[in-house]
PDB file of C-alpha atoms in Angstrom:
ATOM      1  CA  GLU A 209     -32.882 -45.302  55.750  1.00  0.00           C
ATOM      2  CA  ASP A 210     -30.070 -44.540  53.312  1.00  0.00           C
ATOM      3  CA  GLN A 211     -29.412 -47.551  51.120  1.00  0.00           C
ATOM      4  CA  VAL A 212     -27.479 -48.609  48.031  1.00  0.00           C
ATOM      5  CA  THR A 213     -28.434 -51.693  46.012  1.00  0.00           C
ATOM      6  CA  GLN A 214     -26.350 -53.091  43.181  1.00  0.00           C
ATOM      7  CA  SER A 215     -27.459 -55.535  40.518  1.00  0.00           C
ATOM      8  CA  PRO A 216     -26.749 -58.059  39.325  1.00  0.00           C
ATOM      9  CA  GLU A 217     -24.682 -59.654  42.091  1.00  0.00           C
ATOM     10  CA  ALA A 218     -22.593 -61.443  39.506  1.00  0.00           C
ATOM     11  CA  LEU A 219     -22.231 -61.131  35.750  1.00  0.00           C
ATOM     12  CA  ARG A 220     -20.341 -63.264  33.309  1.00  0.00           C
ATOM     13  CA  LEU A 221     -19.644 -61.855  29.839  1.00  0.00           C
ATOM     14  CA  GLN A 222     -17.797 -62.983  26.777  1.00  0.00           C
ATOM     15  CA  GLU A 223     -14.996 -60.726  25.626  1.00  0.00           C
ATOM     16  CA  GLY A 224     -16.523 -57.971  23.492  1.00  0.00           C
ATOM     17  CA  GLU A 225     -20.039 -58.438  24.899  1.00  0.00           C
ATOM     18  CA  SER A 226     -21.185 -55.050  26.176  1.00  0.00           C
ATOM     19  CA  SER A 227     -23.407 -54.760  29.244  1.00  0.00           C
ATOM     20  CA  SER A 228     -24.414 -52.498  32.131  1.00  0.00           C
ATOM     21  CA  LEU A 229     -24.223 -52.694  35.910  1.00  0.00           C
ATOM     22  CA  ASN A 230     -26.869 -50.997  38.021  1.00  0.00           C
ATOM     23  CA  CYS A 231     -26.637 -49.058  41.270  1.00  0.00           C
ATOM     24  CA  SER A 232     -29.910 -47.842  42.749  1.00  0.00           C
ATOM     25  CA  TYR A 233     -29.879 -45.620  45.789  1.00  0.00           C
ATOM     26  CA  THR A 234     -32.198 -44.205  48.414  1.00  0.00           C
ATOM     27  CA  VAL A 235     -30.714 -41.285  50.285  1.00  0.00           C
ATOM     28  CA  SER A 236     -31.926 -38.071  51.855  1.00  0.00           C
ATOM     29  CA  GLY A 237     -30.388 -35.916  49.150  1.00  0.00           C
ATOM     30  CA  LEU A 238     -27.363 -36.937  47.095  1.00  0.00           C
ATOM     31  CA  ARG A 239     -24.035 -35.242  47.549  1.00  0.00           C
ATOM     32  CA  GLY A 240     -22.140 -37.602  45.263  1.00  0.00           C
ATOM     33  CA  LEU A 241     -22.138 -41.105  43.795  1.00  0.00           C
ATOM     34  CA  PHE A 242     -18.911 -43.032  43.368  1.00  0.00           C
ATOM     35  CA  TRP A 243     -17.839 -46.059  41.382  1.00  0.00           C
ATOM     36  CA  TYR A 244     -14.877 -48.169  42.417  1.00  0.00           C
ATOM     37  CA  ARG A 245     -13.221 -51.259  41.048  1.00  0.00           C
ATOM     38  CA  GLN A 246     -11.827 -53.893  43.408  1.00  0.00           C
ATOM     39  CA  ASP A 247      -9.525 -56.699  42.379  1.00  0.00           C
ATOM     40  CA  PRO A 248      -9.127 -59.747  44.635  1.00  0.00           C
ATOM     41  CA  GLY A 249      -6.782 -59.057  47.538  1.00  0.00           C
ATOM     42  CA  LYS A 250      -6.626 -55.327  46.859  1.00  0.00           C
ATOM     43  CA  GLY A 251      -8.297 -52.175  48.101  1.00  0.00           C
ATOM     44  CA  PRO A 252     -10.986 -50.446  46.032  1.00  0.00           C
ATOM     45  CA  GLU A 253      -9.671 -48.342  43.148  1.00  0.00           C
ATOM     46  CA  PHE A 254     -11.486 -45.069  42.468  1.00  0.00           C
ATOM     47  CA  LEU A 255     -13.132 -44.799  39.041  1.00  0.00           C
ATOM     48  CA  PHE A 256     -15.726 -42.012  38.884  1.00  0.00           C
ATOM     49  CA  THR A 257     -17.660 -39.418  40.836  1.00  0.00           C
ATOM     50  CA  LEU A 258     -21.087 -38.234  39.662  1.00  0.00           C
ATOM     51  CA  TYR A 259     -22.836 -35.332  41.323  1.00  0.00           C
ATOM     52  CA  SER A 260     -26.060 -34.563  39.482  1.00  0.00           C
ATOM     53  CA  ALA A 261     -28.689 -36.283  37.353  1.00  0.00           C
ATOM     54  CA  GLY A 262     -27.735 -36.336  33.688  1.00  0.00           C
ATOM     55  CA  GLU A 263     -24.026 -36.325  34.367  1.00  0.00           C
ATOM     56  CA  GLU A 264     -21.811 -38.821  32.531  1.00  0.00           C
ATOM     57  CA  LYS A 265     -18.159 -39.791  32.951  1.00  0.00           C
ATOM     58  CA  GLU A 266     -16.015 -42.005  30.712  1.00  0.00           C
ATOM     59  CA  LYS A 267     -12.764 -43.846  31.113  1.00  0.00           C
ATOM     60  CA  GLU A 268     -11.564 -46.265  28.453  1.00  0.00           C
ATOM     61  CA  ARG A 269     -14.298 -48.922  28.090  1.00  0.00           C
ATOM     62  CA  LEU A 270     -16.306 -47.659  31.062  1.00  0.00           C
ATOM     63  CA  LYS A 271     -19.025 -45.022  31.114  1.00  0.00           C
ATOM     64  CA  ALA A 272     -20.960 -44.040  34.227  1.00  0.00           C
ATOM     65  CA  THR A 273     -24.312 -42.280  34.101  1.00  0.00           C
ATOM     66  CA  LEU A 274     -26.572 -40.894  36.821  1.00  0.00           C
ATOM     67  CA  THR A 275     -30.311 -40.354  37.224  1.00  0.00           C
ATOM     68  CA  LYS A 276     -32.236 -39.220  40.278  1.00  0.00           C
ATOM     69  CA  LYS A 277     -32.623 -42.789  41.501  1.00  0.00           C
ATOM     70  CA  GLU A 278     -29.844 -44.850  39.992  1.00  0.00           C
ATOM     71  CA  SER A 279     -26.534 -45.015  38.226  1.00  0.00           C
ATOM     72  CA  PHE A 280     -25.349 -47.288  35.474  1.00  0.00           C
ATOM     73  CA  LEU A 281     -21.845 -48.414  34.705  1.00  0.00           C
ATOM     74  CA  HIS A 282     -21.724 -49.304  31.036  1.00  0.00           C
ATOM     75  CA  ILE A 283     -18.933 -51.582  29.879  1.00  0.00           C
ATOM     76  CA  THR A 284     -18.320 -51.488  26.143  1.00  0.00           C
ATOM     77  CA  ALA A 285     -16.514 -54.386  24.469  1.00  0.00           C
ATOM     78  CA  PRO A 286     -15.051 -55.674  27.733  1.00  0.00           C
ATOM     79  CA  LYS A 287     -11.729 -57.481  27.962  1.00  0.00           C
ATOM     80  CA  PRO A 288     -10.682 -60.161  30.463  1.00  0.00           C
ATOM     81  CA  GLU A 289      -8.693 -57.536  32.400  1.00  0.00           C
ATOM     82  CA  ASP A 290     -11.988 -55.797  33.197  1.00  0.00           C
ATOM     83  CA  SER A 291     -12.857 -58.732  35.446  1.00  0.00           C
ATOM     84  CA  ALA A 292     -13.249 -57.388  38.982  1.00  0.00           C
ATOM     85  CA  THR A 293     -15.855 -56.438  41.556  1.00  0.00           C
ATOM     86  CA  TYR A 294     -17.420 -53.050  40.852  1.00  0.00           C
ATOM     87  CA  LEU A 295     -18.581 -51.142  43.904  1.00  0.00           C
ATOM     88  CA  CYS A 296     -20.985 -48.227  44.102  1.00  0.00           C
ATOM     89  CA  ALA A 297     -21.158 -45.789  47.021  1.00  0.00           C
ATOM     90  CA  VAL A 298     -23.043 -42.599  47.787  1.00  0.00           C
ATOM     91  CA  THR A 299     -22.523 -39.664  50.096  1.00  0.00           C
ATOM     92  CA  PRO A 300     -25.787 -38.187  51.370  1.00  0.00           C
ATOM     93  CA  ARG A 301     -26.257 -34.498  52.025  1.00  0.00           C
ATOM     94  CA  GLY A 302     -26.427 -33.186  55.539  1.00  0.00           C
ATOM     95  CA  ALA A 303     -24.234 -31.962  58.337  1.00  0.00           C
ATOM     96  CA  GLY A 304     -21.600 -34.458  59.326  1.00  0.00           C
ATOM     97  CA  ASN A 305     -22.085 -36.488  56.148  1.00  0.00           C
ATOM     98  CA  ASN A 306     -19.513 -34.727  54.021  1.00  0.00           C
ATOM     99  CA  ARG A 307     -17.396 -37.829  53.686  1.00  0.00           C
ATOM    100  CA  LYS A 308     -19.568 -40.660  54.918  1.00  0.00           C
ATOM    101  CA  LEU A 309     -19.923 -43.256  52.181  1.00  0.00           C
ATOM    102  CA  ILE A 310     -22.772 -45.759  52.013  1.00  0.00           C
ATOM    103  CA  TRP A 311     -21.710 -48.787  50.019  1.00  0.00           C
ATOM    104  CA  GLY A 312     -23.449 -51.368  47.906  1.00  0.00           C
ATOM    105  CA  LEU A 313     -22.435 -55.022  47.947  1.00  0.00           C
ATOM    106  CA  GLY A 314     -20.905 -54.840  44.511  1.00  0.00           C
ATOM    107  CA  THR A 315     -21.215 -56.655  41.196  1.00  0.00           C
ATOM    108  CA  SER A 316     -18.686 -59.358  40.488  1.00  0.00           C
ATOM    109  CA  LEU A 317     -17.836 -59.220  36.786  1.00  0.00           C
ATOM    110  CA  ALA A 318     -16.073 -62.026  34.946  1.00  0.00           C
ATOM    111  CA  VAL A 319     -15.095 -61.554  31.305  1.00  0.00           C
ATOM    112  CA  ASN A 320     -14.192 -64.716  29.459  1.00  0.00           C
ATOM    113  CA  PRO A 321     -11.687 -64.615  26.575  1.00  0.00           C
TER     114      PRO A 321
ATOM    115  CA  SER B 254      -3.690 -39.239  44.114  1.00  0.00           C
ATOM    116  CA  ALA B 255      -1.909 -40.267  47.327  1.00  0.00           C
ATOM    117  CA  VAL B 256      -0.001 -43.534  47.593  1.00  0.00           C
ATOM    118  CA  ILE B 257      -1.209 -45.493  50.607  1.00  0.00           C
ATOM    119  CA  SER B 258       0.520 -48.469  52.208  1.00  0.00           C
ATOM    120  CA  GLN B 259      -0.626 -50.766  54.981  1.00  0.00           C
ATOM    121  CA  LYS B 260       1.254 -53.126  57.275  1.00  0.00           C
ATOM    122  CA  PRO B 261       0.874 -56.018  57.705  1.00  0.00           C
ATOM    123  CA  SER B 262      -0.723 -57.147  54.461  1.00  0.00           C
ATOM    124  CA  ARG B 263      -2.088 -60.200  56.232  1.00  0.00           C
ATOM    125  CA  ASP B 264      -1.889 -61.957  59.564  1.00  0.00           C
ATOM    126  CA  ILE B 265      -3.227 -64.968  61.395  1.00  0.00           C
ATOM    127  CA  CYS B 266      -3.841 -64.351  65.087  1.00  0.00           C
ATOM    128  CA  GLN B 267      -5.022 -66.249  68.105  1.00  0.00           C
ATOM    129  CA  ARG B 268      -8.246 -65.486  69.921  1.00  0.00           C
ATOM    130  CA  GLY B 269      -7.804 -62.947  72.726  1.00  0.00           C
ATOM    131  CA  THR B 270      -4.746 -61.241  71.274  1.00  0.00           C
ATOM    132  CA  SER B 271      -4.496 -57.797  69.671  1.00  0.00           C
ATOM    133  CA  LEU B 272      -3.143 -56.643  66.319  1.00  0.00           C
ATOM    134  CA  THR B 273      -2.094 -53.149  65.286  1.00  0.00           C
ATOM    135  CA  ILE B 274      -2.427 -52.205  61.638  1.00  0.00           C
ATOM    136  CA  GLN B 275      -0.432 -49.311  60.229  1.00  0.00           C
ATOM    137  CA  CYS B 276      -1.446 -46.971  57.436  1.00  0.00           C
ATOM    138  CA  GLN B 277       1.148 -44.698  55.816  1.00  0.00           C
ATOM    139  CA  VAL B 278       0.404 -42.035  53.191  1.00  0.00           C
ATOM    140  CA  ASP B 279       3.035 -40.430  50.980  1.00  0.00           C
ATOM    141  CA  SER B 280       1.581 -36.942  51.417  1.00  0.00           C
ATOM    142  CA  GLN B 281      -0.233 -34.997  54.094  1.00  0.00           C
ATOM    143  CA  VAL B 282      -3.971 -35.603  54.125  1.00  0.00           C
ATOM    144  CA  THR B 283      -6.709 -34.156  56.251  1.00  0.00           C
ATOM    145  CA  MET B 284      -9.122 -37.051  56.350  1.00  0.00           C
ATOM    146  CA  MET B 285      -8.205 -40.646  57.112  1.00  0.00           C
ATOM    147  CA  PHE B 286     -10.689 -43.450  57.604  1.00  0.00           C
ATOM    148  CA  TRP B 287     -10.708 -47.071  58.713  1.00  0.00           C
ATOM    149  CA  TYR B 288     -13.060 -49.613  57.138  1.00  0.00           C
ATOM    150  CA  ARG B 289     -13.889 -53.248  57.601  1.00  0.00           C
ATOM    151  CA  GLN B 290     -14.830 -55.509  54.689  1.00  0.00           C
ATOM    152  CA  GLN B 291     -16.278 -58.844  55.681  1.00  0.00           C
ATOM    153  CA  PRO B 292     -17.225 -61.596  53.220  1.00  0.00           C
ATOM    154  CA  GLY B 293     -20.648 -61.010  51.720  1.00  0.00           C
ATOM    155  CA  GLN B 294     -21.003 -57.595  53.351  1.00  0.00           C
ATOM    156  CA  SER B 295     -20.516 -54.075  52.122  1.00  0.00           C
ATOM    157  CA  LEU B 296     -17.629 -51.920  53.288  1.00  0.00           C
ATOM    158  CA  THR B 297     -18.348 -50.647  56.769  1.00  0.00           C
ATOM    159  CA  LEU B 298     -16.815 -47.490  58.180  1.00  0.00           C
ATOM    160  CA  ILE B 299     -15.282 -48.097  61.594  1.00  0.00           C
ATOM    161  CA  ALA B 300     -14.091 -44.588  62.374  1.00  0.00           C
ATOM    162  CA  THR B 301     -12.591 -41.370  61.139  1.00  0.00           C
ATOM    163  CA  ALA B 302      -9.029 -40.869  62.377  1.00  0.00           C
ATOM    164  CA  ASN B 303      -8.594 -37.281  63.507  1.00  0.00           C
ATOM    165  CA  GLN B 304      -5.141 -35.778  63.749  1.00  0.00           C
ATOM    166  CA  GLY B 305      -4.425 -34.560  67.247  1.00  0.00           C
ATOM    167  CA  SER B 306      -7.731 -35.666  68.752  1.00  0.00           C
ATOM    168  CA  GLU B 307      -9.773 -38.749  69.465  1.00  0.00           C
ATOM    169  CA  ALA B 308     -11.164 -40.711  66.543  1.00  0.00           C
ATOM    170  CA  THR B 309     -14.842 -40.432  65.628  1.00  0.00           C
ATOM    171  CA  TYR B 310     -16.450 -43.878  65.774  1.00  0.00           C
ATOM    172  CA  GLU B 311     -19.473 -45.092  63.854  1.00  0.00           C
ATOM    173  CA  SER B 312     -22.411 -46.778  65.498  1.00  0.00           C
ATOM    174  CA  GLY B 313     -21.488 -50.272  66.620  1.00  0.00           C
ATOM    175  CA  PHE B 314     -17.783 -49.586  67.005  1.00  0.00           C
ATOM    176  CA  VAL B 315     -16.095 -48.518  70.236  1.00  0.00           C
ATOM    177  CA  ILE B 316     -12.694 -47.203  71.178  1.00  0.00           C
ATOM    178  CA  ASP B 317     -11.941 -50.029  73.595  1.00  0.00           C
ATOM    179  CA  LYS B 318     -12.242 -52.575  70.815  1.00  0.00           C
ATOM    180  CA  PHE B 319     -10.727 -50.515  67.976  1.00  0.00           C
ATOM    181  CA  PRO B 320      -8.345 -47.906  69.392  1.00  0.00           C
ATOM    182  CA  ILE B 321      -6.998 -45.576  66.717  1.00  0.00           C
ATOM    183  CA  SER B 322      -4.004 -43.265  66.700  1.00  0.00           C
ATOM    184  CA  ARG B 323      -3.315 -40.410  64.297  1.00  0.00           C
ATOM    185  CA  PRO B 324      -0.083 -38.752  65.402  1.00  0.00           C
ATOM    186  CA  ASN B 325       0.398 -36.714  62.204  1.00  0.00           C
ATOM    187  CA  LEU B 326      -1.104 -36.035  58.780  1.00  0.00           C
ATOM    188  CA  THR B 327       0.554 -39.004  57.055  1.00  0.00           C
ATOM    189  CA  PHE B 328       0.151 -41.892  59.493  1.00  0.00           C
ATOM    190  CA  SER B 329      -2.506 -43.752  61.460  1.00  0.00           C
ATOM    191  CA  THR B 330      -2.873 -47.045  63.287  1.00  0.00           C
ATOM    192  CA  LEU B 331      -5.887 -49.218  64.030  1.00  0.00           C
ATOM    193  CA  THR B 332      -5.695 -51.821  66.777  1.00  0.00           C
ATOM    194  CA  VAL B 333      -8.106 -54.731  66.859  1.00  0.00           C
ATOM    195  CA  SER B 334      -8.220 -55.698  70.525  1.00  0.00           C
ATOM    196  CA  ASN B 335      -9.114 -58.926  72.279  1.00  0.00           C
ATOM    197  CA  MET B 336      -9.804 -60.578  68.962  1.00  0.00           C
ATOM    198  CA  SER B 337     -12.384 -63.245  68.258  1.00  0.00           C
ATOM    199  CA  PRO B 338     -13.043 -65.200  65.049  1.00  0.00           C
ATOM    200  CA  GLU B 339     -15.801 -62.671  64.220  1.00  0.00           C
ATOM    201  CA  ASP B 340     -13.074 -60.057  63.746  1.00  0.00           C
ATOM    202  CA  SER B 341     -11.712 -61.972  60.777  1.00  0.00           C
ATOM    203  CA  SER B 342     -11.997 -59.489  57.943  1.00  0.00           C
ATOM    204  CA  ILE B 343     -10.143 -57.214  55.590  1.00  0.00           C
ATOM    205  CA  TYR B 344      -9.284 -53.901  57.212  1.00  0.00           C
ATOM    206  CA  LEU B 345      -8.779 -50.932  54.920  1.00  0.00           C
ATOM    207  CA  CYS B 346      -7.582 -47.409  55.473  1.00  0.00           C
ATOM    208  CA  SER B 347      -8.596 -44.650  53.125  1.00  0.00           C
ATOM    209  CA  VAL B 348      -7.877 -40.973  52.678  1.00  0.00           C
ATOM    210  CA  GLY B 349     -10.321 -38.379  51.507  1.00  0.00           C
ATOM    211  CA  GLY B 350     -10.281 -35.061  49.753  1.00  0.00           C
ATOM    212  CA  GLY B 351      -7.437 -33.554  47.823  1.00  0.00           C
ATOM    213  CA  ASP B 352      -7.196 -32.316  44.286  1.00  0.00           C
ATOM    214  CA  ARG B 353      -9.701 -34.857  42.990  1.00  0.00           C
ATOM    215  CA  GLY B 354     -12.489 -33.292  44.970  1.00  0.00           C
ATOM    216  CA  PRO B 355     -13.758 -33.105  48.522  1.00  0.00           C
ATOM    217  CA  ASN B 356     -15.564 -36.395  48.599  1.00  0.00           C
ATOM    218  CA  GLU B 357     -13.507 -39.001  46.792  1.00  0.00           C
ATOM    219  CA  GLN B 358     -11.721 -41.539  48.958  1.00  0.00           C
ATOM    220  CA  PHE B 359      -8.636 -43.506  48.022  1.00  0.00           C
ATOM    221  CA  PHE B 360      -7.849 -46.814  49.621  1.00  0.00           C
ATOM    222  CA  GLY B 361      -4.827 -48.695  50.796  1.00  0.00           C
ATOM    223  CA  PRO B 362      -4.275 -52.327  49.773  1.00  0.00           C
ATOM    224  CA  GLY B 363      -5.900 -53.688  52.912  1.00  0.00           C
ATOM    225  CA  THR B 364      -4.891 -56.014  55.760  1.00  0.00           C
ATOM    226  CA  ARG B 365      -6.384 -59.499  55.700  1.00  0.00           C
ATOM    227  CA  LEU B 366      -6.869 -60.685  59.271  1.00  0.00           C
ATOM    228  CA  THR B 367      -7.747 -64.238  60.242  1.00  0.00           C
ATOM    229  CA  VAL B 368      -8.499 -64.984  63.886  1.00  0.00           C
ATOM    230  CA  LEU B 369      -8.361 -68.607  65.004  1.00  0.00           C
TER     231      LEU B 369
END
């Protein structure tokens, strides 16, 4: 069964304290892995797409990496405005799955000033 | 990326009634989707809204409970019918594809529904 697991469920950091969020996945072939950020009361905001093992993407203090079994979202020197829930989703290969996303439960990140 | 709006942003409804949620996109898009996000659960795809034809529903969701319209390439509605407290959730529309790539989806702000 296709599955996405995110860890930790919640993370509290001090401003400037770098860390990583994990997204492990089990799918029958990976078409793409996606990271989103969700603020309370809002819809998910697209961050990154990763397609193949070894790929990396960066945006400001965030860097996403991908292996054959998992992805990491590295947060370097976070600021309080980085506080949000970070969601991971994958699209498996296969007919009819071109846009079907399987979602993790997310990691709730709080960055204290 | 497309700008997506939803109406209403939130509502409180009585058991047994129905609510229609609107999703408007500022540009034509091929793929539109409806999701449900319940507390403590991952986003769950309800259906794909197909322009000019019946929506494609995921396992566990049926047209009688969640009828969907897609009259054109910029607009869709989701109706939550005969509501019960278990339908309390955030409902999200998303659009897929475009110049970002074939698989990325972009979400509206969501509709927070509470059923009493």
